[in-house]
Amino acid sequence: MKRPMRSVTGPRAAASPRPTIKDVAARCGVHPSTVSRALSPAMKHLVADDVAARIQAAANAIGYRLNMAAKGLRTGRSGLIGVLAPDIADPGFPPVLSGIADHLNAEGYATIVVDVGSKGSEQDLVDRLIARGVDGLVLATVTLRDDVVQHCQDAALPVVLVNRVDAAGLLPSAASDDAAGMRLAVEHLVGLGHQRIGHVAGPQHISTGARRRAGFEASVRDAGLPARHAPIEIADAYTRAAGREAALRLLARRTRPTAIVAANDLLALGVYDALAARGLACPGDVSVVGHNDMPFVDLVSPPLTTVRIAQRDMGEAAARLLLARIADRGVVDDHIVLAPQIIIRGSTSAWER
Amino acid sequence: MKRPMRSVTGPRAAASPRPTIKDVAARCGVHPSTVSRALSPAMKHLVADDVAARIQAAANAIGYRLNMAAKGLRTGRSGLIGVLAPDIADPGFPPVLSGIADHLNAEGYATIVVDVGSKGSEQDLVDRLIARGVDGLVLATVTLRDDVVQHCQDAALPVVLVNRVDAAGLLPSAASDDAAGMRLAVEHLVGLGHQRIGHVAGPQHISTGARRRAGFEASVRDAGLPARHAPIEIADAYTRAAGREAALRLLARRTRPTAIVAANDLLALGVYDALAARGLACPGDVSVVGHNDMPFVDLVSPPLTTVRIAQRDMGEAAARLLLARIADRGVVDDHIVLAPQIIIRGSTSAWER
DNA sequence: TCTGTTATTGCAATCGATTGCAGAGCCGGA
DNA sequence: TCCGGCTCTGCAATCGATTGCAATAACAGA
């Protein structure tokens, strides 16, 4: 009776409307609430086994699928998680995203990825996610002192950082041990006999930039190198071009470093460019170490020696952390740090002179 | 000050519940329906200007945000689009995704990306997206003859393919002109004097694999090369390892090709591996051409000559196509094909002997 | 002054699922 | 035979927003 009515009323009525819990109920001669219970693992124990089975069967028969929007409206949980990424196209990010999404997926959550590119304010993007009712946010974008964080606090939205930390260390995060990574790099070079090691640092308002720089300074100090033998130039973005510029400045110094540690593989590739521009050989004249071990850096020439960080694990850890926060808002803030590993390839060699 | 307060009141009680349309209504002394109209661009003309302004102000004042779940429930449109990707970590995909997401975002849609990795059946993933009420799907995974397509048809769900086409050409799609791409590659090599050109083809159940192969065959024929001088080996996946195996088979042939066209950059890198394994130089002994121009292939050694496809545009076109379908289900199916471009780098050189 | 518009606003049903509460039926024990 | 207690199911309210319809007011024209 209802159907015909509808098709008269509207243009798109032809497509059979998705079956609802009511349809299943009608087919089984039970009340919708019973169907709801039978189909919910948590409430299933409240309904008789045979009835539950009948309902299950009917649901399958007519291809019933739960409507998440309706459920979300009633329960206040959407099962949606937002992920803010600085740039999806950055080759470093997909593995992290994959780790996040896989874990969340397994737990029944769906992931909305938002690229915070040139687009309007990050605030606004967050607001749109809030409008969608996300249950939490994974931020891969946060700078050391960031408004977005406060914004989320105000909205009482669970948040975790991935591959970043905030200045105050207030937010839970999953990140690589930046200091340890730099130590691996510096010790590798020192072990090869290098005495003058430069650093192309990343932007200092990003935690990886600041922390890797600090790690570099500490490692170099511990290795007994005087500061003037460990010059630092800061790149203003994590790009190949910025790496090139910074490296050129480093190479222009009075005492040229025999090795350069870059804060990031992209920067390291920029260092390659700079060396080429100056007619210097790598690793013959200058050894280079990167950071992140992003895909295909083993294929560049020379294959890049770099610090591998556990990106997938990082993503998964972040997801787990977020879920824990969502489940119990009183949980202690956690900082998961993942151990890096140095991958020695062809861009570093012994220095003997 | 804020934190303690919150923790005193209880784990989540303190967080003031998100203001609803009712709160705004109460604050303005009007009925919720009036608020709804005032805040909806399409219905705004129904409410007096001064009232609308008052409502706007109040909404801003208390930080009101529309609840998409509720709206979606009522209107039947979620503003969510699902994207099925074969593998997010594949460096070829992010640019496409970025194109899709940016366009959809600008139109007010949010994108849920699902990695169809080792995970359970694709059907199931689609069902979960349907449960979330997605308004449409972008499929980057479809094989030539695929159940998923039928599944979506059954669900009356608008679908577009990206970087793929279906065997029957029934579905709208945005893809690169594979035949033209292969023609560019072959003509480039023929122009360099190559007379024996091999092809490492991609999996034949994927449209790019089949179409690029066909394009190769046609181009080679048109160039006047006999088929026996244009051997083909099929890789069983788009991976570096599979490319290596196929290339090894190609190199083992009686008359070794002097150039190899790979269906994909990843396969081309596998060809590099095979050449290295056989002690052959590229491009000295064998020239290599890839396809896609994925990030950083300009940095490998030698820099890869490859066919660049317009990935970002492809994503954007797919998004536009999908939105058109959603707006008007009767729209004619469209196949958008994007023109490729050859990027000549260091992996190809003249053949003179 | 009366009638017919037109411009605004309110009312109430609705989307689909969840859940506290109440009622029905049944069992065993006294 | 009656009662407490248990299991299972139904009822109805609810989540937040939208929208067809009705109601009111204001206003123009006759």
PDB file of N, CA, C and O in Angstrom, chain B residues 208-263:
ATOM      1  N   THR B 208      44.018  -1.894 -17.569  1.00  0.00           N
ATOM      2  CA  THR B 208      45.247  -1.252 -18.027  1.00  0.00           C
ATOM      3  C   THR B 208      46.198  -2.287 -18.610  1.00  0.00           C
ATOM      4  O   THR B 208      46.873  -2.024 -19.610  1.00  0.00           O
ATOM      5  N   GLY B 209      46.250  -3.449 -17.985  1.00  0.00           N
ATOM      6  CA  GLY B 209      47.118  -4.496 -18.487  1.00  0.00           C
ATOM      7  C   GLY B 209      46.722  -4.905 -19.885  1.00  0.00           C
ATOM      8  O   GLY B 209      47.560  -4.954 -20.802  1.00  0.00           O
ATOM      9  N   ALA B 210      45.452  -5.176 -20.084  1.00  0.00           N
ATOM     10  CA  ALA B 210      44.975  -5.657 -21.378  1.00  0.00           C
ATOM     11  C   ALA B 210      45.065  -4.570 -22.445  1.00  0.00           C
ATOM     12  O   ALA B 210      45.490  -4.813 -23.567  1.00  0.00           O
ATOM     13  N   ARG B 211      44.653  -3.355 -22.072  1.00  0.00           N
ATOM     14  CA  ARG B 211      44.608  -2.301 -23.078  1.00  0.00           C
ATOM     15  C   ARG B 211      45.985  -1.793 -23.485  1.00  0.00           C
ATOM     16  O   ARG B 211      46.218  -1.433 -24.637  1.00  0.00           O
ATOM     17  N   ARG B 212      46.872  -1.754 -22.516  1.00  0.00           N
ATOM     18  CA  ARG B 212      48.226  -1.321 -22.878  1.00  0.00           C
ATOM     19  C   ARG B 212      48.889  -2.365 -23.765  1.00  0.00           C
ATOM     20  O   ARG B 212      49.625  -2.039 -24.683  1.00  0.00           O
ATOM     21  N   ARG B 213      48.613  -3.609 -23.461  1.00  0.00           N
ATOM     22  CA  ARG B 213      49.158  -4.656 -24.294  1.00  0.00           C
ATOM     23  C   ARG B 213      48.620  -4.525 -25.722  1.00  0.00           C
ATOM     24  O   ARG B 213      49.365  -4.568 -26.694  1.00  0.00           O
ATOM     25  N   ALA B 214      47.327  -4.343 -25.823  1.00  0.00           N
ATOM     26  CA  ALA B 214      46.728  -4.188 -27.155  1.00  0.00           C
ATOM     27  C   ALA B 214      47.318  -2.968 -27.856  1.00  0.00           C
ATOM     28  O   ALA B 214      47.624  -3.000 -29.061  1.00  0.00           O
ATOM     29  N   GLY B 215      47.496  -1.919 -27.094  1.00  0.00           N
ATOM     30  CA  GLY B 215      48.073  -0.702 -27.671  1.00  0.00           C
ATOM     31  C   GLY B 215      49.486  -0.952 -28.150  1.00  0.00           C
ATOM     32  O   GLY B 215      49.894  -0.469 -29.218  1.00  0.00           O
ATOM     33  N   PHE B 216      50.216  -1.726 -27.384  1.00  0.00           N
ATOM     34  CA  PHE B 216      51.584  -2.072 -27.788  1.00  0.00           C
ATOM     35  C   PHE B 216      51.568  -2.833 -29.104  1.00  0.00           C
ATOM     36  O   PHE B 216      52.292  -2.501 -30.045  1.00  0.00           O
ATOM     37  N   GLU B 217      50.713  -3.830 -29.157  1.00  0.00           N
ATOM     38  CA  GLU B 217      50.659  -4.655 -30.362  1.00  0.00           C
ATOM     39  C   GLU B 217      50.301  -3.821 -31.592  1.00  0.00           C
ATOM     40  O   GLU B 217      50.910  -3.947 -32.655  1.00  0.00           O
ATOM     41  N   ALA B 218      49.339  -2.960 -31.422  1.00  0.00           N
ATOM     42  CA  ALA B 218      48.918  -2.129 -32.544  1.00  0.00           C
ATOM     43  C   ALA B 218      50.045  -1.186 -32.985  1.00  0.00           C
ATOM     44  O   ALA B 218      50.341  -1.048 -34.180  1.00  0.00           O
ATOM     45  N   SER B 219      50.696  -0.563 -32.033  1.00  0.00           N
ATOM     46  CA  SER B 219      51.740   0.413 -32.352  1.00  0.00           C
ATOM     47  C   SER B 219      52.898  -0.245 -33.079  1.00  0.00           C
ATOM     48  O   SER B 219      53.462   0.296 -34.032  1.00  0.00           O
ATOM     49  N   VAL B 220      53.249  -1.413 -32.583  1.00  0.00           N
ATOM     50  CA  VAL B 220      54.374  -2.137 -33.133  1.00  0.00           C
ATOM     51  C   VAL B 220      54.046  -2.584 -34.566  1.00  0.00           C
ATOM     52  O   VAL B 220      54.890  -2.509 -35.467  1.00  0.00           O
ATOM     53  N   ARG B 221      52.818  -2.993 -34.759  1.00  0.00           N
ATOM     54  CA  ARG B 221      52.385  -3.403 -36.093  1.00  0.00           C
ATOM     55  C   ARG B 221      52.430  -2.199 -37.038  1.00  0.00           C
ATOM     56  O   ARG B 221      52.981  -2.263 -38.130  1.00  0.00           O
ATOM     57  N   ASP B 222      51.889  -1.101 -36.549  1.00  0.00           N
ATOM     58  CA  ASP B 222      51.870   0.097 -37.380  1.00  0.00           C
ATOM     59  C   ASP B 222      53.278   0.577 -37.712  1.00  0.00           C
ATOM     60  O   ASP B 222      53.501   1.244 -38.715  1.00  0.00           O
ATOM     61  N   ALA B 223      54.208   0.260 -36.822  1.00  0.00           N
ATOM     62  CA  ALA B 223      55.588   0.699 -37.070  1.00  0.00           C
ATOM     63  C   ALA B 223      56.274  -0.238 -38.048  1.00  0.00           C
ATOM     64  O   ALA B 223      57.431  -0.017 -38.411  1.00  0.00           O
ATOM     65  N   GLY B 224      55.566  -1.278 -38.423  1.00  0.00           N
ATOM     66  CA  GLY B 224      56.134  -2.198 -39.409  1.00  0.00           C
ATOM     67  C   GLY B 224      57.038  -3.271 -38.833  1.00  0.00           C
ATOM     68  O   GLY B 224      57.756  -3.958 -39.550  1.00  0.00           O
ATOM     69  N   LEU B 225      57.021  -3.426 -37.509  1.00  0.00           N
ATOM     70  CA  LEU B 225      57.842  -4.484 -36.924  1.00  0.00           C
ATOM     71  C   LEU B 225      57.099  -5.819 -36.989  1.00  0.00           C
ATOM     72  O   LEU B 225      55.919  -5.888 -36.677  1.00  0.00           O
ATOM     73  N   PRO B 226      57.781  -6.856 -37.381  1.00  0.00           N
ATOM     74  CA  PRO B 226      57.155  -8.180 -37.351  1.00  0.00           C
ATOM     75  C   PRO B 226      56.901  -8.600 -35.897  1.00  0.00           C
ATOM     76  O   PRO B 226      57.673  -8.236 -35.007  1.00  0.00           O
ATOM     77  N   ALA B 227      55.866  -9.373 -35.701  1.00  0.00           N
ATOM     78  CA  ALA B 227      55.476  -9.745 -34.342  1.00  0.00           C
ATOM     79  C   ALA B 227      56.603 -10.444 -33.590  1.00  0.00           C
ATOM     80  O   ALA B 227      56.748 -10.284 -32.385  1.00  0.00           O
ATOM     81  N   ARG B 228      57.402 -11.190 -34.294  1.00  0.00           N
ATOM     82  CA  ARG B 228      58.460 -11.932 -33.576  1.00  0.00           C
ATOM     83  C   ARG B 228      59.546 -10.995 -33.053  1.00  0.00           C
ATOM     84  O   ARG B 228      60.357 -11.373 -32.221  1.00  0.00           O
ATOM     85  N   HIS B 229      59.543  -9.791 -33.545  1.00  0.00           N
ATOM     86  CA  HIS B 229      60.493  -8.809 -33.020  1.00  0.00           C
ATOM     87  C   HIS B 229      59.870  -7.945 -31.930  1.00  0.00           C
ATOM     88  O   HIS B 229      60.443  -6.947 -31.524  1.00  0.00           O
ATOM     89  N   ALA B 230      58.660  -8.352 -31.547  1.00  0.00           N
ATOM     90  CA  ALA B 230      57.988  -7.588 -30.496  1.00  0.00           C
ATOM     91  C   ALA B 230      57.402  -8.553 -29.466  1.00  0.00           C
ATOM     92  O   ALA B 230      56.201  -8.647 -29.285  1.00  0.00           O
ATOM     93  N   PRO B 231      58.284  -9.278 -28.805  1.00  0.00           N
ATOM     94  CA  PRO B 231      57.838 -10.309 -27.858  1.00  0.00           C
ATOM     95  C   PRO B 231      57.155  -9.691 -26.633  1.00  0.00           C
ATOM     96  O   PRO B 231      57.451  -8.570 -26.258  1.00  0.00           O
ATOM     97  N   ILE B 232      56.243 -10.475 -26.078  1.00  0.00           N
ATOM     98  CA  ILE B 232      55.498 -10.002 -24.914  1.00  0.00           C
ATOM     99  C   ILE B 232      55.571 -11.026 -23.791  1.00  0.00           C
ATOM    100  O   ILE B 232      55.416 -12.220 -24.014  1.00  0.00           O
ATOM    101  N   GLU B 233      55.831 -10.552 -22.612  1.00  0.00           N
ATOM    102  CA  GLU B 233      55.738 -11.421 -21.433  1.00  0.00           C
ATOM    103  C   GLU B 233      54.810 -10.759 -20.436  1.00  0.00           C
ATOM    104  O   GLU B 233      54.872  -9.548 -20.232  1.00  0.00           O
ATOM    105  N   ILE B 234      53.970 -11.572 -19.829  1.00  0.00           N
ATOM    106  CA  ILE B 234      52.970 -11.010 -18.923  1.00  0.00           C
ATOM    107  C   ILE B 234      53.383 -11.155 -17.460  1.00  0.00           C
ATOM    108  O   ILE B 234      53.692 -12.255 -17.009  1.00  0.00           O
ATOM    109  N   ALA B 235      53.413 -10.067 -16.768  1.00  0.00           N
ATOM    110  CA  ALA B 235      53.693 -10.118 -15.325  1.00  0.00           C
ATOM    111  C   ALA B 235      52.377 -10.406 -14.612  1.00  0.00           C
ATOM    112  O   ALA B 235      51.327  -9.921 -15.016  1.00  0.00           O
ATOM    113  N   ASP B 236      52.435 -11.169 -13.549  1.00  0.00           N
ATOM    114  CA  ASP B 236      51.167 -11.557 -12.922  1.00  0.00           C
ATOM    115  C   ASP B 236      50.737 -10.592 -11.824  1.00  0.00           C
ATOM    116  O   ASP B 236      49.741 -10.821 -11.151  1.00  0.00           O
ATOM    117  N   ALA B 237      51.469  -9.517 -11.659  1.00  0.00           N
ATOM    118  CA  ALA B 237      51.022  -8.472 -10.732  1.00  0.00           C
ATOM    119  C   ALA B 237      51.770  -7.199 -11.079  1.00  0.00           C
ATOM    120  O   ALA B 237      52.805  -7.249 -11.753  1.00  0.00           O
ATOM    121  N   TYR B 238      51.237  -6.085 -10.632  1.00  0.00           N
ATOM    122  CA  TYR B 238      51.933  -4.821 -10.867  1.00  0.00           C
ATOM    123  C   TYR B 238      52.958  -4.580  -9.770  1.00  0.00           C
ATOM    124  O   TYR B 238      52.826  -3.650  -8.992  1.00  0.00           O
ATOM    125  N   THR B 239      53.956  -5.425  -9.714  1.00  0.00           N
ATOM    126  CA  THR B 239      54.973  -5.243  -8.686  1.00  0.00           C
ATOM    127  C   THR B 239      56.361  -5.321  -9.313  1.00  0.00           C
ATOM    128  O   THR B 239      56.538  -5.840 -10.417  1.00  0.00           O
ATOM    129  N   ARG B 240      57.298  -4.826  -8.559  1.00  0.00           N
ATOM    130  CA  ARG B 240      58.668  -4.835  -9.023  1.00  0.00           C
ATOM    131  C   ARG B 240      59.149  -6.274  -9.246  1.00  0.00           C
ATOM    132  O   ARG B 240      59.784  -6.581 -10.248  1.00  0.00           O
ATOM    133  N   ALA B 241      58.802  -7.155  -8.305  1.00  0.00           N
ATOM    134  CA  ALA B 241      59.248  -8.546  -8.401  1.00  0.00           C
ATOM    135  C   ALA B 241      58.681  -9.215  -9.648  1.00  0.00           C
ATOM    136  O   ALA B 241      59.401  -9.921 -10.380  1.00  0.00           O
ATOM    137  N   ALA B 242      57.405  -8.998  -9.896  1.00  0.00           N
ATOM    138  CA  ALA B 242      56.784  -9.621 -11.058  1.00  0.00           C
ATOM    139  C   ALA B 242      57.390  -9.061 -12.340  1.00  0.00           C
ATOM    140  O   ALA B 242      57.556  -9.777 -13.328  1.00  0.00           O
ATOM    141  N   GLY B 243      57.734  -7.790 -12.317  1.00  0.00           N
ATOM    142  CA  GLY B 243      58.358  -7.173 -13.479  1.00  0.00           C
ATOM    143  C   GLY B 243      59.714  -7.796 -13.750  1.00  0.00           C
ATOM    144  O   GLY B 243      60.090  -8.047 -14.898  1.00  0.00           O
ATOM    145  N   ARG B 244      60.408  -8.059 -12.689  1.00  0.00           N
ATOM    146  CA  ARG B 244      61.722  -8.673 -12.824  1.00  0.00           C
ATOM    147  C   ARG B 244      61.609 -10.042 -13.496  1.00  0.00           C
ATOM    148  O   ARG B 244      62.317 -10.346 -14.458  1.00  0.00           O
ATOM    149  N   GLU B 245      60.690 -10.846 -13.004  1.00  0.00           N
ATOM    150  CA  GLU B 245      60.520 -12.194 -13.560  1.00  0.00           C
ATOM    151  C   GLU B 245      60.172 -12.144 -15.042  1.00  0.00           C
ATOM    152  O   GLU B 245      60.758 -12.858 -15.858  1.00  0.00           O
ATOM    153  N   ALA B 246      59.201 -11.310 -15.354  1.00  0.00           N
ATOM    154  CA  ALA B 246      58.769 -11.225 -16.753  1.00  0.00           C
ATOM    155  C   ALA B 246      59.919 -10.746 -17.637  1.00  0.00           C
ATOM    156  O   ALA B 246      60.131 -11.251 -18.744  1.00  0.00           O
ATOM    157  N   ALA B 247      60.667  -9.788 -17.149  1.00  0.00           N
ATOM    158  CA  ALA B 247      61.776  -9.255 -17.929  1.00  0.00           C
ATOM    159  C   ALA B 247      62.853 -10.323 -18.141  1.00  0.00           C
ATOM    160  O   ALA B 247      63.444 -10.429 -19.223  1.00  0.00           O
ATOM    161  N   LEU B 248      63.068 -11.117 -17.114  1.00  0.00           N
ATOM    162  CA  LEU B 248      64.060 -12.186 -17.261  1.00  0.00           C
ATOM    163  C   LEU B 248      63.647 -13.146 -18.367  1.00  0.00           C
ATOM    164  O   LEU B 248      64.472 -13.598 -19.171  1.00  0.00           O
ATOM    165  N   ARG B 249      62.363 -13.446 -18.413  1.00  0.00           N
ATOM    166  CA  ARG B 249      61.875 -14.332 -19.480  1.00  0.00           C
ATOM    167  C   ARG B 249      62.098 -13.689 -20.853  1.00  0.00           C
ATOM    168  O   ARG B 249      62.487 -14.344 -21.807  1.00  0.00           O
ATOM    169  N   LEU B 250      61.845 -12.392 -20.882  1.00  0.00           N
ATOM    170  CA  LEU B 250      62.016 -11.669 -22.138  1.00  0.00           C
ATOM    171  C   LEU B 250      63.481 -11.703 -22.590  1.00  0.00           C
ATOM    172  O   LEU B 250      63.791 -11.920 -23.767  1.00  0.00           O
ATOM    173  N   LEU B 251      64.373 -11.524 -21.644  1.00  0.00           N
ATOM    174  CA  LEU B 251      65.795 -11.468 -21.964  1.00  0.00           C
ATOM    175  C   LEU B 251      66.351 -12.833 -22.337  1.00  0.00           C
ATOM    176  O   LEU B 251      67.410 -12.947 -22.949  1.00  0.00           O
ATOM    177  N   ALA B 252      65.630 -13.865 -21.949  1.00  0.00           N
ATOM    178  CA  ALA B 252      66.110 -15.218 -22.238  1.00  0.00           C
ATOM    179  C   ALA B 252      65.739 -15.649 -23.655  1.00  0.00           C
ATOM    180  O   ALA B 252      66.150 -16.695 -24.125  1.00  0.00           O
ATOM    181  N   ARG B 253      64.955 -14.853 -24.333  1.00  0.00           N
ATOM    182  CA  ARG B 253      64.532 -15.218 -25.689  1.00  0.00           C
ATOM    183  C   ARG B 253      65.721 -15.233 -26.646  1.00  0.00           C
ATOM    184  O   ARG B 253      66.733 -14.564 -26.402  1.00  0.00           O
ATOM    185  N   ARG B 254      65.525 -15.961 -27.732  1.00  0.00           N
ATOM    186  CA  ARG B 254      66.619 -16.111 -28.681  1.00  0.00           C
ATOM    187  C   ARG B 254      67.156 -14.758 -29.149  1.00  0.00           C
ATOM    188  O   ARG B 254      68.322 -14.450 -29.003  1.00  0.00           O
ATOM    189  N   THR B 255      66.269 -13.971 -29.683  1.00  0.00           N
ATOM    190  CA  THR B 255      66.719 -12.641 -30.103  1.00  0.00           C
ATOM    191  C   THR B 255      66.307 -11.648 -29.029  1.00  0.00           C
ATOM    192  O   THR B 255      65.134 -11.352 -28.853  1.00  0.00           O
ATOM    193  N   ARG B 256      67.295 -11.187 -28.326  1.00  0.00           N
ATOM    194  CA  ARG B 256      67.026 -10.308 -27.204  1.00  0.00           C
ATOM    195  C   ARG B 256      66.543  -8.947 -27.691  1.00  0.00           C
ATOM    196  O   ARG B 256      67.110  -8.375 -28.606  1.00  0.00           O
ATOM    197  N   PRO B 257      65.499  -8.437 -27.089  1.00  0.00           N
ATOM    198  CA  PRO B 257      65.050  -7.094 -27.465  1.00  0.00           C
ATOM    199  C   PRO B 257      66.091  -6.047 -27.066  1.00  0.00           C
ATOM    200  O   PRO B 257      66.833  -6.239 -26.100  1.00  0.00           O
ATOM    201  N   THR B 258      66.111  -4.979 -27.816  1.00  0.00           N
ATOM    202  CA  THR B 258      67.053  -3.902 -27.479  1.00  0.00           C
ATOM    203  C   THR B 258      66.350  -2.827 -26.673  1.00  0.00           C
ATOM    204  O   THR B 258      66.957  -1.874 -26.216  1.00  0.00           O
ATOM    205  N   ALA B 259      65.050  -2.997 -26.539  1.00  0.00           N
ATOM    206  CA  ALA B 259      64.292  -2.049 -25.725  1.00  0.00           C
ATOM    207  C   ALA B 259      63.104  -2.782 -25.126  1.00  0.00           C
ATOM    208  O   ALA B 259      62.588  -3.738 -25.711  1.00  0.00           O
ATOM    209  N   ILE B 260      62.706  -2.328 -23.947  1.00  0.00           N
ATOM    210  CA  ILE B 260      61.551  -2.951 -23.289  1.00  0.00           C
ATOM    211  C   ILE B 260      60.588  -1.867 -22.843  1.00  0.00           C
ATOM    212  O   ILE B 260      60.982  -0.885 -22.207  1.00  0.00           O
ATOM    213  N   VAL B 261      59.340  -2.058 -23.199  1.00  0.00           N
ATOM    214  CA  VAL B 261      58.293  -1.157 -22.738  1.00  0.00           C
ATOM    215  C   VAL B 261      57.530  -1.871 -21.618  1.00  0.00           C
ATOM    216  O   VAL B 261      57.015  -2.967 -21.826  1.00  0.00           O
ATOM    217  N   ALA B 262      57.500  -1.264 -20.469  1.00  0.00           N
ATOM    218  CA  ALA B 262      56.783  -1.884 -19.346  1.00  0.00           C
ATOM    219  C   ALA B 262      55.409  -1.237 -19.225  1.00  0.00           C
ATOM    220  O   ALA B 262      55.222  -0.070 -19.566  1.00  0.00           O
ATOM    221  N   ALA B 263      54.464  -2.005 -18.719  1.00  0.00           N
ATOM    222  CA  ALA B 263      53.078  -1.522 -18.640  1.00  0.00           C
ATOM    223  C   ALA B 263      52.909  -0.540 -17.492  1.00  0.00           C
ATOM    224  O   ALA B 263      51.835   0.050 -17.327  1.00  0.00           O
TER     225      ALA B 263
END
